Tab-separated table of C-alpha atoms and ligand atoms in Angstrom:
chain	number	residue	atom	x	y	z
A	152	MET	CA	-2.971	12.820	18.095
A	153	ALA	CA	-4.211	16.303	16.688
A	154	LYS	CA	-1.111	18.338	17.877
A	155	GLY	CA	1.470	16.538	15.753
A	156	GLU	CA	2.998	14.322	18.595
A	157	ASN	CA	4.279	11.136	17.425
A	158	LEU	CA	2.751	7.761	18.313
A	159	ALA	CA	5.571	6.564	20.498
A	160	ASP	CA	5.175	9.752	22.781
A	161	THR	CA	1.305	9.351	22.870
A	162	ILE	CA	1.698	5.665	24.069
A	163	ARG	CA	4.474	6.686	26.706
A	164	MET	CA	1.993	9.344	28.168
A	165	LEU	CA	-1.095	6.875	27.925
A	166	ASP	CA	1.321	4.359	29.755
A	167	ALA	CA	2.013	6.623	32.497
A	168	TYR	CA	-1.725	7.368	32.938
A	169	ALA	CA	-3.336	4.161	32.498
A	170	ASN	CA	-3.408	0.373	33.170
A	171	ALA	CA	-4.217	-0.796	29.866
A	172	ILE	CA	-3.988	0.843	26.358
A	173	VAL	CA	-6.499	0.511	23.532
A	174	ILE	CA	-5.373	1.621	20.372
A	175	ARG	CA	-7.108	2.098	17.028
A	176	HIS	CA	-4.819	3.383	14.513
A	177	SER	CA	-4.688	4.146	10.739
A	178	LEU	CA	-1.335	2.761	9.854
A	179	GLU	CA	-0.240	-0.684	9.676
A	180	GLY	CA	1.995	-2.292	12.542
A	181	ALA	CA	1.020	0.679	14.916
A	182	ALA	CA	-0.438	-1.565	17.390
A	183	LYS	CA	2.523	-3.959	17.381
A	184	PHE	CA	5.109	-1.161	17.669
A	185	ALA	CA	2.847	0.131	20.614
A	186	THR	CA	3.607	-2.968	22.508
A	187	GLU	CA	7.088	-2.470	22.246
A	188	VAL	CA	6.740	1.000	23.708
A	189	ALA	CA	4.460	0.519	26.387
A	190	GLU	CA	4.695	-1.436	29.565
A	191	SER	CA	0.849	-1.784	29.918
A	192	PRO	CA	-1.139	-4.300	28.007
A	193	VAL	CA	-2.032	-3.009	24.581
A	194	ILE	CA	-5.255	-4.018	22.956
A	195	ASN	CA	-5.405	-3.698	19.204
A	196	ALA	CA	-8.665	-2.179	18.353
A	197	GLY	CA	-7.907	-2.158	14.457
A	198	ASP	CA	-4.693	-0.846	13.004
A	199	GLY	CA	-4.745	0.258	9.103
A	200	SER	CA	-6.061	-2.598	6.896
A	201	GLN	CA	-3.878	-5.186	8.542
A	202	ASN	CA	-5.834	-6.650	11.632
A	203	HIS	CA	-9.146	-6.029	13.877
A	204	PRO	CA	-8.444	-8.933	16.332
A	205	THR	CA	-11.349	-7.848	18.760
A	206	GLN	CA	-13.772	-8.250	16.058
A	207	ALA	CA	-12.603	-11.543	15.278
A	208	MET	CA	-13.133	-12.724	18.759
A	209	LEU	CA	-16.387	-11.241	18.631
A	210	ASP	CA	-17.306	-13.056	15.299
A	211	LEU	CA	-15.964	-16.427	16.747
A	212	TYR	CA	-18.010	-15.923	20.009
A	213	THR	CA	-21.123	-15.144	17.947
A	214	ILE	CA	-20.604	-18.401	15.890
A	215	TRP	CA	-20.057	-20.476	18.932
A	216	ARG	CA	-23.102	-19.060	20.542
A	217	GLU	CA	-25.239	-19.980	17.439
A	218	PHE	CA	-23.831	-23.310	16.727
A	219	LYS	CA	-22.081	-24.305	20.214
A	220	VAL	CA	-19.359	-25.511	17.949
A	221	ILE	CA	-17.101	-24.103	15.295
A	222	ASP	CA	-15.351	-27.087	13.972
A	223	GLY	CA	-16.607	-28.631	11.020
A	224	LEU	CA	-18.623	-25.465	9.892
A	225	SER	CA	-18.493	-24.290	6.329
A	226	ILE	CA	-17.993	-20.402	6.470
A	227	GLY	CA	-18.143	-18.040	3.444
A	228	ILE	CA	-16.422	-14.794	3.580
A	229	LEU	CA	-17.973	-12.301	1.015
A	230	GLY	CA	-16.891	-9.031	0.073
A	231	ASP	CA	-13.702	-7.182	-0.104
A	232	LEU	CA	-11.276	-9.861	0.870
A	233	LYS	CA	-8.203	-7.821	-0.069
A	234	TYR	CA	-8.252	-4.542	1.966
A	235	ALA	CA	-10.952	-5.427	4.855
A	236	ARG	CA	-8.832	-5.784	8.036
A	237	VAL	CA	-11.401	-7.991	9.622
A	238	VAL	CA	-10.973	-10.462	7.273
A	239	ASN	CA	-7.152	-11.001	8.076
A	240	SER	CA	-8.058	-11.410	11.815
A	241	LEU	CA	-11.099	-13.651	11.197
A	242	VAL	CA	-9.442	-16.019	9.102
A	243	GLN	CA	-6.337	-16.000	11.503
A	244	ALA	CA	-8.917	-16.837	14.325
A	245	LEU	CA	-10.626	-19.411	12.434
A	246	SER	CA	-7.226	-21.145	11.688
A	247	TYR	CA	-7.329	-22.474	15.125
A	248	TYR	CA	-10.384	-24.610	14.116
A	249	LYS	CA	-11.234	-27.147	11.505
A	250	VAL	CA	-13.341	-25.000	9.234
A	251	ARG	CA	-14.244	-25.028	5.390
A	252	LEU	CA	-13.524	-21.471	4.223
A	253	HIS	CA	-15.444	-20.419	0.968
A	254	LEU	CA	-13.871	-16.787	-0.045
A	255	ILE	CA	-16.063	-14.988	-2.175
A	256	SER	CA	-15.093	-11.727	-4.048
A	257	PRO	CA	-14.645	-9.926	-7.135
A	258	GLU	CA	-11.512	-10.801	-9.051
A	259	LEU	CA	-10.102	-7.332	-8.104
A	260	LEU	CA	-10.556	-7.904	-4.410
A	261	ARG	CA	-9.024	-11.357	-4.119
A	262	PRO	CA	-7.384	-12.271	-0.833
A	263	ARG	CA	-3.404	-10.917	-0.699
A	264	GLN	CA	-0.726	-13.348	-1.306
A	265	GLU	CA	0.127	-12.656	2.516
A	266	LEU	CA	-3.342	-14.104	3.465
A	267	ILE	CA	-2.926	-17.041	0.972
A	268	GLU	CA	0.434	-18.104	2.487
A	269	PHE	CA	-1.186	-17.981	5.797
A	270	MET	CA	-3.992	-20.187	5.207
A	271	ASN	CA	-1.299	-22.591	3.292
A	272	SER	CA	0.987	-22.514	6.229
A	273	ARG	CA	-1.728	-23.447	8.804
A	274	GLY	CA	-3.081	-26.104	6.418
A	275	MET	CA	-6.656	-24.551	5.989
A	276	LYS	CA	-9.254	-25.794	3.856
A	277	TYR	CA	-10.327	-22.980	1.391
A	278	ASP	CA	-11.483	-22.084	-2.025
A	279	TRP	CA	-12.237	-18.921	-3.764
A	280	THR	CA	-15.102	-17.979	-6.110
A	281	ASP	CA	-16.275	-14.896	-7.763
A	282	ASP	CA	-19.996	-15.980	-7.590
A	283	PRO	CA	-21.945	-16.516	-4.159
A	284	TYR	CA	-24.492	-18.819	-5.935
A	285	ASN	CA	-21.667	-21.266	-6.351
A	286	VAL	CA	-21.233	-21.792	-2.713
A	287	ILE	CA	-24.393	-20.543	-0.945
A	288	GLY	CA	-26.265	-24.007	-0.398
A	289	ASP	CA	-22.894	-25.341	1.286
A	290	LEU	CA	-22.590	-22.461	4.152
A	291	ASP	CA	-23.426	-22.514	7.623
A	292	VAL	CA	-22.184	-18.855	7.991
A	293	LEU	CA	-22.216	-16.123	5.545
A	294	TYR	CA	-19.888	-13.386	6.645
A	295	VAL	CA	-20.354	-10.152	4.672
A	296	VAL	CA	-17.781	-7.322	4.546
A	297	ARG	CA	-18.029	-3.929	2.926
A	298	ILE	CA	-16.512	-2.974	-0.203
A	299	GLN	CA	-15.177	0.359	0.718
A	300	ARG	CA	-14.951	3.368	-1.665
A	301	GLU	CA	-11.667	4.753	0.019
A	302	ARG	CA	-10.128	1.745	-0.332
A	303	PHE	CA	-10.188	2.089	-4.368
A	304	PRO	CA	-7.331	4.093	-5.833
A	305	ASP	CA	-9.779	4.612	-8.607
A	306	PRO	CA	-13.297	5.342	-8.342
A	307	MET	CA	-14.341	3.839	-11.648
A	308	GLU	CA	-13.142	0.478	-10.269
A	309	TYR	CA	-15.569	1.107	-7.257
A	310	GLU	CA	-18.414	1.518	-9.310
A	311	LYS	CA	-17.894	-1.748	-11.461
A	312	VAL	CA	-17.805	-3.916	-8.227
A	313	ARG	CA	-20.520	-2.176	-6.185
A	314	GLY	CA	-23.879	-3.636	-6.047
A	315	ALA	CA	-22.554	-6.953	-7.824
A	316	TYR	CA	-22.097	-8.532	-4.313
A	317	ARG	CA	-25.254	-7.607	-2.668
A	318	VAL	CA	-26.700	-9.993	-0.182
A	319	THR	CA	-30.307	-10.168	-1.162
A	320	PRO	CA	-33.457	-12.817	0.209
A	321	LYS	CA	-33.157	-14.445	-3.151
A	322	LEU	CA	-29.496	-15.424	-2.457
A	323	ILE	CA	-30.207	-16.337	1.107
A	324	GLU	CA	-33.415	-18.770	-0.050
A	325	ARG	CA	-30.786	-20.824	-1.955
A	326	GLY	CA	-28.998	-21.804	1.429
A	327	LYS	CA	-29.645	-23.931	4.261
A	328	PRO	CA	-32.339	-22.839	6.668
A	329	SER	CA	-29.981	-22.994	9.494
A	330	LEU	CA	-27.572	-20.466	7.716
A	331	ILE	CA	-26.659	-17.435	9.310
A	332	ILE	CA	-25.712	-14.154	8.395
A	333	LEU	CA	-22.941	-11.815	9.968
A	334	HIS	CA	-21.768	-8.679	9.190
A	335	PRO	CA	-18.968	-6.442	11.158
A	336	LEU	CA	-21.323	-3.369	10.553
A	337	PRO	CA	-21.572	-0.771	9.713
A	338	ARG	CA	-23.375	-1.705	6.515
A	339	VAL	CA	-23.853	0.482	3.507
A	340	ASP	CA	-25.785	-1.495	0.863
A	341	GLU	CA	-23.966	-4.611	0.775
A	342	VAL	CA	-26.919	-6.517	2.658
A	343	ASP	CA	-30.276	-5.916	1.213
A	344	PHE	CA	-32.529	-4.159	4.189
A	345	ALA	CA	-35.025	-6.800	3.405
A	346	VAL	CA	-32.760	-9.379	4.774
A	347	ASP	CA	-32.759	-7.683	8.230
A	348	ASN	CA	-36.244	-9.506	8.773
A	349	MET	CA	-35.299	-13.068	8.016
A	350	PRO	CA	-34.619	-15.382	10.432
A	351	GLN	CA	-31.062	-15.670	8.991
A	352	ALA	CA	-29.777	-12.053	10.066
A	353	ARG	CA	-27.626	-11.874	12.794
A	354	TYR	CA	-25.506	-9.061	12.588
A	355	PHE	CA	-27.350	-6.805	14.898
A	356	ARG	CA	-27.069	-9.586	17.668
A	357	GLN	CA	-23.418	-9.995	16.775
A	358	ALA	CA	-22.899	-6.342	17.206
A	359	GLY	CA	-24.539	-6.585	20.639
A	360	LEU	CA	-22.234	-9.358	21.811
A	361	GLY	CA	-19.409	-6.930	21.386
A	362	VAL	CA	-20.042	-5.251	24.547
A	363	PRO	CA	-19.685	-8.357	26.956
A	364	LEU	CA	-16.774	-9.818	24.531
A	365	ARG	CA	-14.905	-6.282	25.225
A	366	MET	CA	-15.680	-6.167	28.838
A	367	ALA	CA	-14.425	-9.669	29.234
A	368	LEU	CA	-11.406	-9.027	27.207
A	369	LEU	CA	-10.474	-5.805	29.319
A	370	LYS	CA	-11.252	-7.979	32.735
A	371	LEU	CA	-8.921	-10.714	31.448
A	372	VAL	CA	-6.212	-7.988	30.567
A	373	LEU	CA	-6.391	-5.968	33.792
A	374	ALA	CA	-7.144	-8.751	36.280
A	375	GLY	CA	-6.531	-12.070	34.677
A	376	ASP	CA	-8.761	-15.019	35.036
A	377	ARG	CA	-9.626	-14.306	38.818
A	378	SER	CA	-13.242	-13.825	39.161
B	4	MET	CA	50.681	-18.097	-18.338
B	5	SER	CA	47.273	-17.250	-19.869
B	6	GLY	CA	46.465	-17.479	-23.461
B	7	LYS	CA	44.688	-15.480	-25.986
B	8	ARG	CA	41.314	-16.705	-24.736
B	9	GLU	CA	41.771	-14.998	-21.256
B	10	LEU	CA	41.401	-11.585	-20.061
B	11	ILE	CA	43.625	-10.552	-17.230
B	12	ILE	CA	42.379	-8.252	-14.452
B	13	SER	CA	45.342	-6.914	-12.256
B	14	LYS	CA	45.223	-8.418	-8.710
B	15	ILE	CA	44.269	-6.467	-5.802
B	16	ARG	CA	46.352	-5.933	-2.926
B	17	ASP	CA	44.054	-5.495	-0.222
B	18	GLY	CA	40.337	-5.903	-0.212
B	19	VAL	CA	37.505	-8.231	-0.945
B	20	VAL	CA	36.560	-10.696	-3.529
B	21	ILE	CA	32.712	-11.835	-3.486
B	22	ASP	CA	32.753	-14.974	-5.671
B	23	HIS	CA	30.042	-17.172	-6.727
B	24	ILE	CA	27.165	-14.575	-7.065
B	25	PRO	CA	24.385	-15.791	-9.175
B	26	ALA	CA	24.782	-14.803	-12.666
B	27	GLY	CA	23.496	-11.399	-13.262
B	28	ARG	CA	23.527	-10.017	-9.668
B	29	ALA	CA	26.734	-8.339	-9.375
B	30	LEU	CA	25.157	-4.891	-10.015
B	31	LEU	CA	22.681	-5.274	-7.195
B	32	VAL	CA	25.606	-6.338	-4.861
B	33	LEU	CA	27.332	-3.415	-5.785
B	34	ARG	CA	24.249	-1.246	-4.965
B	35	LEU	CA	23.641	-2.728	-1.795
B	36	LEU	CA	27.118	-2.129	-0.767
B	37	GLY	CA	26.524	1.396	-1.658
B	38	ILE	CA	29.411	1.384	-4.403
B	39	SER	CA	28.680	3.677	-7.406
B	40	GLY	CA	32.386	3.625	-8.662
B	41	ARG	CA	32.816	7.339	-7.969
B	42	GLU	CA	34.441	6.630	-4.654
B	43	GLY	CA	37.905	6.086	-6.256
B	44	PHE	CA	38.736	2.833	-5.260
B	45	ARG	CA	39.332	-0.138	-7.650
B	46	VAL	CA	36.337	-2.230	-8.474
B	47	ALA	CA	36.366	-5.226	-10.714
B	48	LEU	CA	33.069	-6.938	-11.993
B	49	VAL	CA	32.875	-10.031	-13.685
B	50	MET	CA	29.508	-11.147	-15.049
B	51	ASN	CA	28.053	-14.541	-16.495
B	52	VAL	CA	31.541	-16.396	-16.336
B	53	GLU	CA	31.227	-20.349	-16.260
B	54	SER	CA	31.533	-21.836	-13.003
B	55	ARG	CA	31.735	-25.513	-12.148
B	56	LYS	CA	29.346	-25.172	-9.131
B	57	LEU	CA	26.817	-22.722	-10.632
B	58	GLY	CA	26.805	-23.115	-14.414
B	59	THR	CA	27.543	-19.364	-14.644
B	60	LYS	CA	28.238	-16.833	-12.026
B	61	ASP	CA	29.189	-13.082	-11.183
B	62	ILE	CA	32.267	-11.992	-9.284
B	63	VAL	CA	32.875	-8.521	-7.503
B	64	LYS	CA	36.348	-7.436	-6.493
B	65	ILE	CA	36.864	-4.310	-4.506
B	66	GLU	CA	40.090	-2.874	-3.461
B	67	GLY	CA	40.463	-1.342	0.058
B	68	ARG	CA	37.088	-2.242	1.313
B	69	GLU	CA	35.967	-4.781	3.862
B	70	LEU	CA	32.267	-5.710	4.646
B	71	THR	CA	30.272	-5.070	7.857
B	72	LYS	CA	27.773	-7.900	9.273
B	73	ASP	CA	25.089	-5.842	7.841
B	74	GLU	CA	26.342	-5.891	4.556
B	75	LEU	CA	27.345	-9.455	4.543
B	76	ASN	CA	23.513	-10.035	5.437
B	77	LEU	CA	22.251	-8.063	2.617
B	78	VAL	CA	24.665	-9.799	0.346
B	79	ALA	CA	23.470	-13.356	1.523
B	80	LEU	CA	19.790	-12.186	0.908
B	81	VAL	CA	20.454	-11.599	-3.006
B	82	ALA	CA	23.289	-13.974	-3.514
B	83	PRO	CA	23.035	-16.831	-1.075
B	84	THR	CA	25.646	-18.799	-2.862
B	85	ALA	CA	28.346	-16.088	-2.501
B	86	THR	CA	31.868	-16.846	-1.198
B	87	VAL	CA	33.547	-14.013	0.497
B	88	ASN	CA	37.401	-13.890	0.127
B	89	ILE	CA	39.336	-11.242	2.155
B	90	ILE	CA	42.683	-10.426	0.486
B	91	ARG	CA	45.635	-9.255	2.030
B	92	ASP	CA	48.929	-8.455	0.221
B	93	TYR	CA	47.215	-10.154	-3.024
B	94	GLU	CA	46.891	-13.283	-1.092
B	95	VAL	CA	43.370	-14.877	0.040
B	96	VAL	CA	43.660	-14.735	3.721
B	97	SER	CA	40.138	-15.926	4.710
B	98	LYS	CA	37.183	-17.254	2.888
B	99	PHE	CA	33.899	-17.956	3.907
B	100	LYS	CA	30.412	-18.683	2.772
B	101	VAL	CA	27.744	-15.926	3.333
B	102	SER	CA	24.568	-17.245	5.264
B	103	ILE	CA	21.021	-15.815	5.147
B	104	PRO	CA	19.940	-14.338	8.334
B	105	ASP	CA	16.798	-15.336	10.027
B	106	VAL	CA	15.890	-11.734	10.728
B	107	VAL	CA	16.971	-8.458	8.912
B	108	GLU	CA	16.704	-5.445	11.062
B	109	GLY	CA	17.059	-1.574	9.745
B	110	LEU	CA	18.633	-2.281	6.236
B	111	LEU	CA	15.568	-2.499	4.058
B	112	LYS	CA	12.572	-0.334	3.709
B	113	CYS	CA	9.064	-1.659	3.831
B	114	LYS	CA	7.063	-1.224	0.693
B	115	ASN	CA	3.798	-0.794	2.241
B	116	PRO	CA	3.432	3.116	2.483
B	117	ARG	CA	0.891	2.730	5.230
B	118	CYS	CA	3.234	0.772	7.156
B	119	ILE	CA	4.511	2.119	10.825
B	120	THR	CA	7.855	1.585	10.263
B	121	ASN	CA	7.815	4.388	7.272
B	122	GLN	CA	6.876	7.057	9.714
B	123	GLN	CA	9.830	9.491	9.758
B	124	ARG	CA	9.223	10.731	13.225
B	125	GLU	CA	8.740	7.338	14.989
B	126	PRO	CA	11.646	5.913	16.784
B	127	ILE	CA	11.465	2.671	14.830
B	128	ARG	CA	13.508	0.511	12.517
B	129	SER	CA	12.181	-1.728	9.794
B	130	ARG	CA	12.392	-5.538	10.709
B	131	PHE	CA	11.953	-8.554	8.279
B	132	ARG	CA	11.739	-12.256	9.091
B	133	VAL	CA	12.955	-14.547	6.434
B	134	ILE	CA	10.181	-16.964	5.647
B	135	SER	CA	11.512	-18.622	2.530
B	136	ARG	CA	15.313	-18.798	1.461
B	137	GLU	CA	14.503	-20.163	-2.102
B	138	PRO	CA	12.784	-18.321	-3.360
B	139	LEU	CA	13.474	-15.469	-1.370
B	140	LYS	CA	10.532	-14.354	0.931
B	141	LEU	CA	10.850	-11.870	3.614
B	142	VAL	CA	7.676	-10.710	5.821
B	143	CYS	CA	7.711	-7.033	7.507
B	144	GLU	CA	7.290	-7.793	11.271
B	145	TYR	CA	5.072	-4.917	11.709
B	146	CYS	CA	2.536	-4.845	8.934
B	147	GLY	CA	2.883	-8.595	7.625
B	148	THR	CA	3.877	-7.569	3.899
B	149	ILE	CA	5.779	-10.145	2.180
B	150	HIS	CA	8.616	-9.029	0.148
B	151	GLU	CA	10.782	-10.866	-2.545
B	152	LEU	CA	14.193	-10.219	-4.471
B	153	GLY	CA	12.170	-7.926	-6.994
B	154	ASP	CA	11.227	-5.590	-4.072
B	155	ILE	CA	14.965	-5.591	-2.935
B	156	GLU	CA	16.160	-4.728	-6.583
B	157	LYS	CA	13.602	-1.954	-6.729
B	158	TYR	CA	14.642	-0.754	-3.195
B	159	PHE	CA	18.070	-0.274	-4.622
B	160	GLY	CA	17.090	1.339	-7.730
B	161	LEU	CA	17.240	-1.713	-9.929
B	162	ALA	CA	14.652	-3.425	-11.892
C	125	LIG	N1	44.770	-10.872	-5.186
C	125	LIG	C1	43.713	-11.073	-5.758
C	125	LIG	N2	43.133	-10.256	-6.572
C	125	LIG	C2	41.780	-10.307	-7.236
C	125	LIG	N3	41.408	-11.697	-7.117
C	125	LIG	C3	41.776	-12.329	-6.331
C	125	LIG	C4	42.960	-12.264	-5.896
C	125	LIG	N4	43.456	-13.489	-4.970
C	125	LIG	C5	42.263	-14.374	-5.209
C	125	LIG	N5	41.414	-13.748	-6.104
C	125	LIG	C6	39.880	-14.243	-6.503
C	125	LIG	O1	39.263	-14.911	-5.353
C	125	LIG	C7	38.576	-15.911	-5.763
C	125	LIG	C8	39.230	-16.865	-4.675
C	125	LIG	O2	40.298	-17.188	-4.913
C	125	LIG	P1	41.059	-18.769	-4.544
C	125	LIG	O3	42.658	-18.723	-5.030
C	125	LIG	O4	40.361	-19.044	-3.170
C	125	LIG	O5	40.315	-19.701	-5.701
C	125	LIG	P2	39.384	-20.909	-5.611
C	125	LIG	O6	40.327	-21.909	-5.300
C	125	LIG	O7	38.843	-21.209	-6.972
C	125	LIG	O8	38.440	-20.621	-4.609
C	125	LIG	P3	36.964	-21.414	-4.400
C	125	LIG	O9	37.016	-22.947	-3.904
C	125	LIG	O10	36.259	-20.200	-3.458
C	125	LIG	O11	36.359	-21.076	-5.901
C	125	LIG	C9	39.036	-16.173	-6.960
C	125	LIG	O12	37.848	-15.818	-7.921
C	125	LIG	C10	40.301	-15.438	-7.502
C	125	LIG	O13	40.140	-15.135	-8.782
C	126	LIG	MG1	36.886	-20.902	-7.809
C	127	LIG	ZN1	5.601	-3.084	6.815
């Protein structure tokens, strides 16, 4: 959208060209607005810091592939719980299952009121801690999200929390042997490179599953469940 | 006849009386009706007076003015207990209670600067869903941001 046209016009144009529209946009609510403008189906591939539903579908698919079940699992989400959009979508997706959520973040990046109210309205079981060591032993899945520099209005705040939430072999060794580590990627330094070689690391396999997941989603949207 | 302890405000001939406003919200009600006092019509504000129903209440009386559906919805959000009295020729000709709408469209601005509804060049109106009446909570249908009474006060330049 480099020529300064607005989103509504861009969507109308794409709508005339294509049978489905995939939108990734920097503003929150852009995908919902696109669905109101377009006749064709719209897939939200991430809008602002609000939602990233295809990532959440992929996350659930990965967890299901590993455990063959999602109900009953204990899932930790660590990192930026306030600004990371994958967290909103992941929690929404998990709300359809009976899971135990452990939210782990620095005080500054605690989940927003919106997410808390959502979890309460869905009767989800969750708790929050600022120390991953408090809950690591209970987890089946540790989902790590980046703490992004650009989300911080004040660079000093970023420096304070950076590094304090790194996932290291030492942390993982305190967990169950069956623990798996997920990450939406790209990673900066929130997961230690030494973790990559541990059997618990699943984030590259997770990323790989994004291809079939998105293929299946496009097929569903375009052709329904006819095979 | 009124005695020494009462203040007489002259009656309005035609207009509207918004009664049973929660104490302290009369200014907000005036603001959201866009009344600054410079319009020239007669306005009476009564604040923090005793009320049998509410303990204390505010009253707003506006000469020569009626309320639109949108304005009634806004009044209901900030003063859900309000009674609206339509005055014609000095008499109350109709009286009704306001009611909080389920959806508020195009009347408030989302406080999230990164919300699509704040884009000047898009053909889009703000839209909020009421998720709680007491305390008031509205959620932006586009970005999911929750708004409370304090956000409405800020939007209308109070608090
Ligand atoms: N002509 C008028 N000018 C200004 N205020 C008026 C006029 N007529 C009525 N009011 C005010 O409008 C409100 C409603 O009047 P009404 O006579 O119905 O009182 P009420 O019986 O106490 O009503 P309610 O049961 O709603 O409290 C009161 O606050 C009254 O002071
Ligand atoms: Mg009365
Ligand atoms: Zn919004």
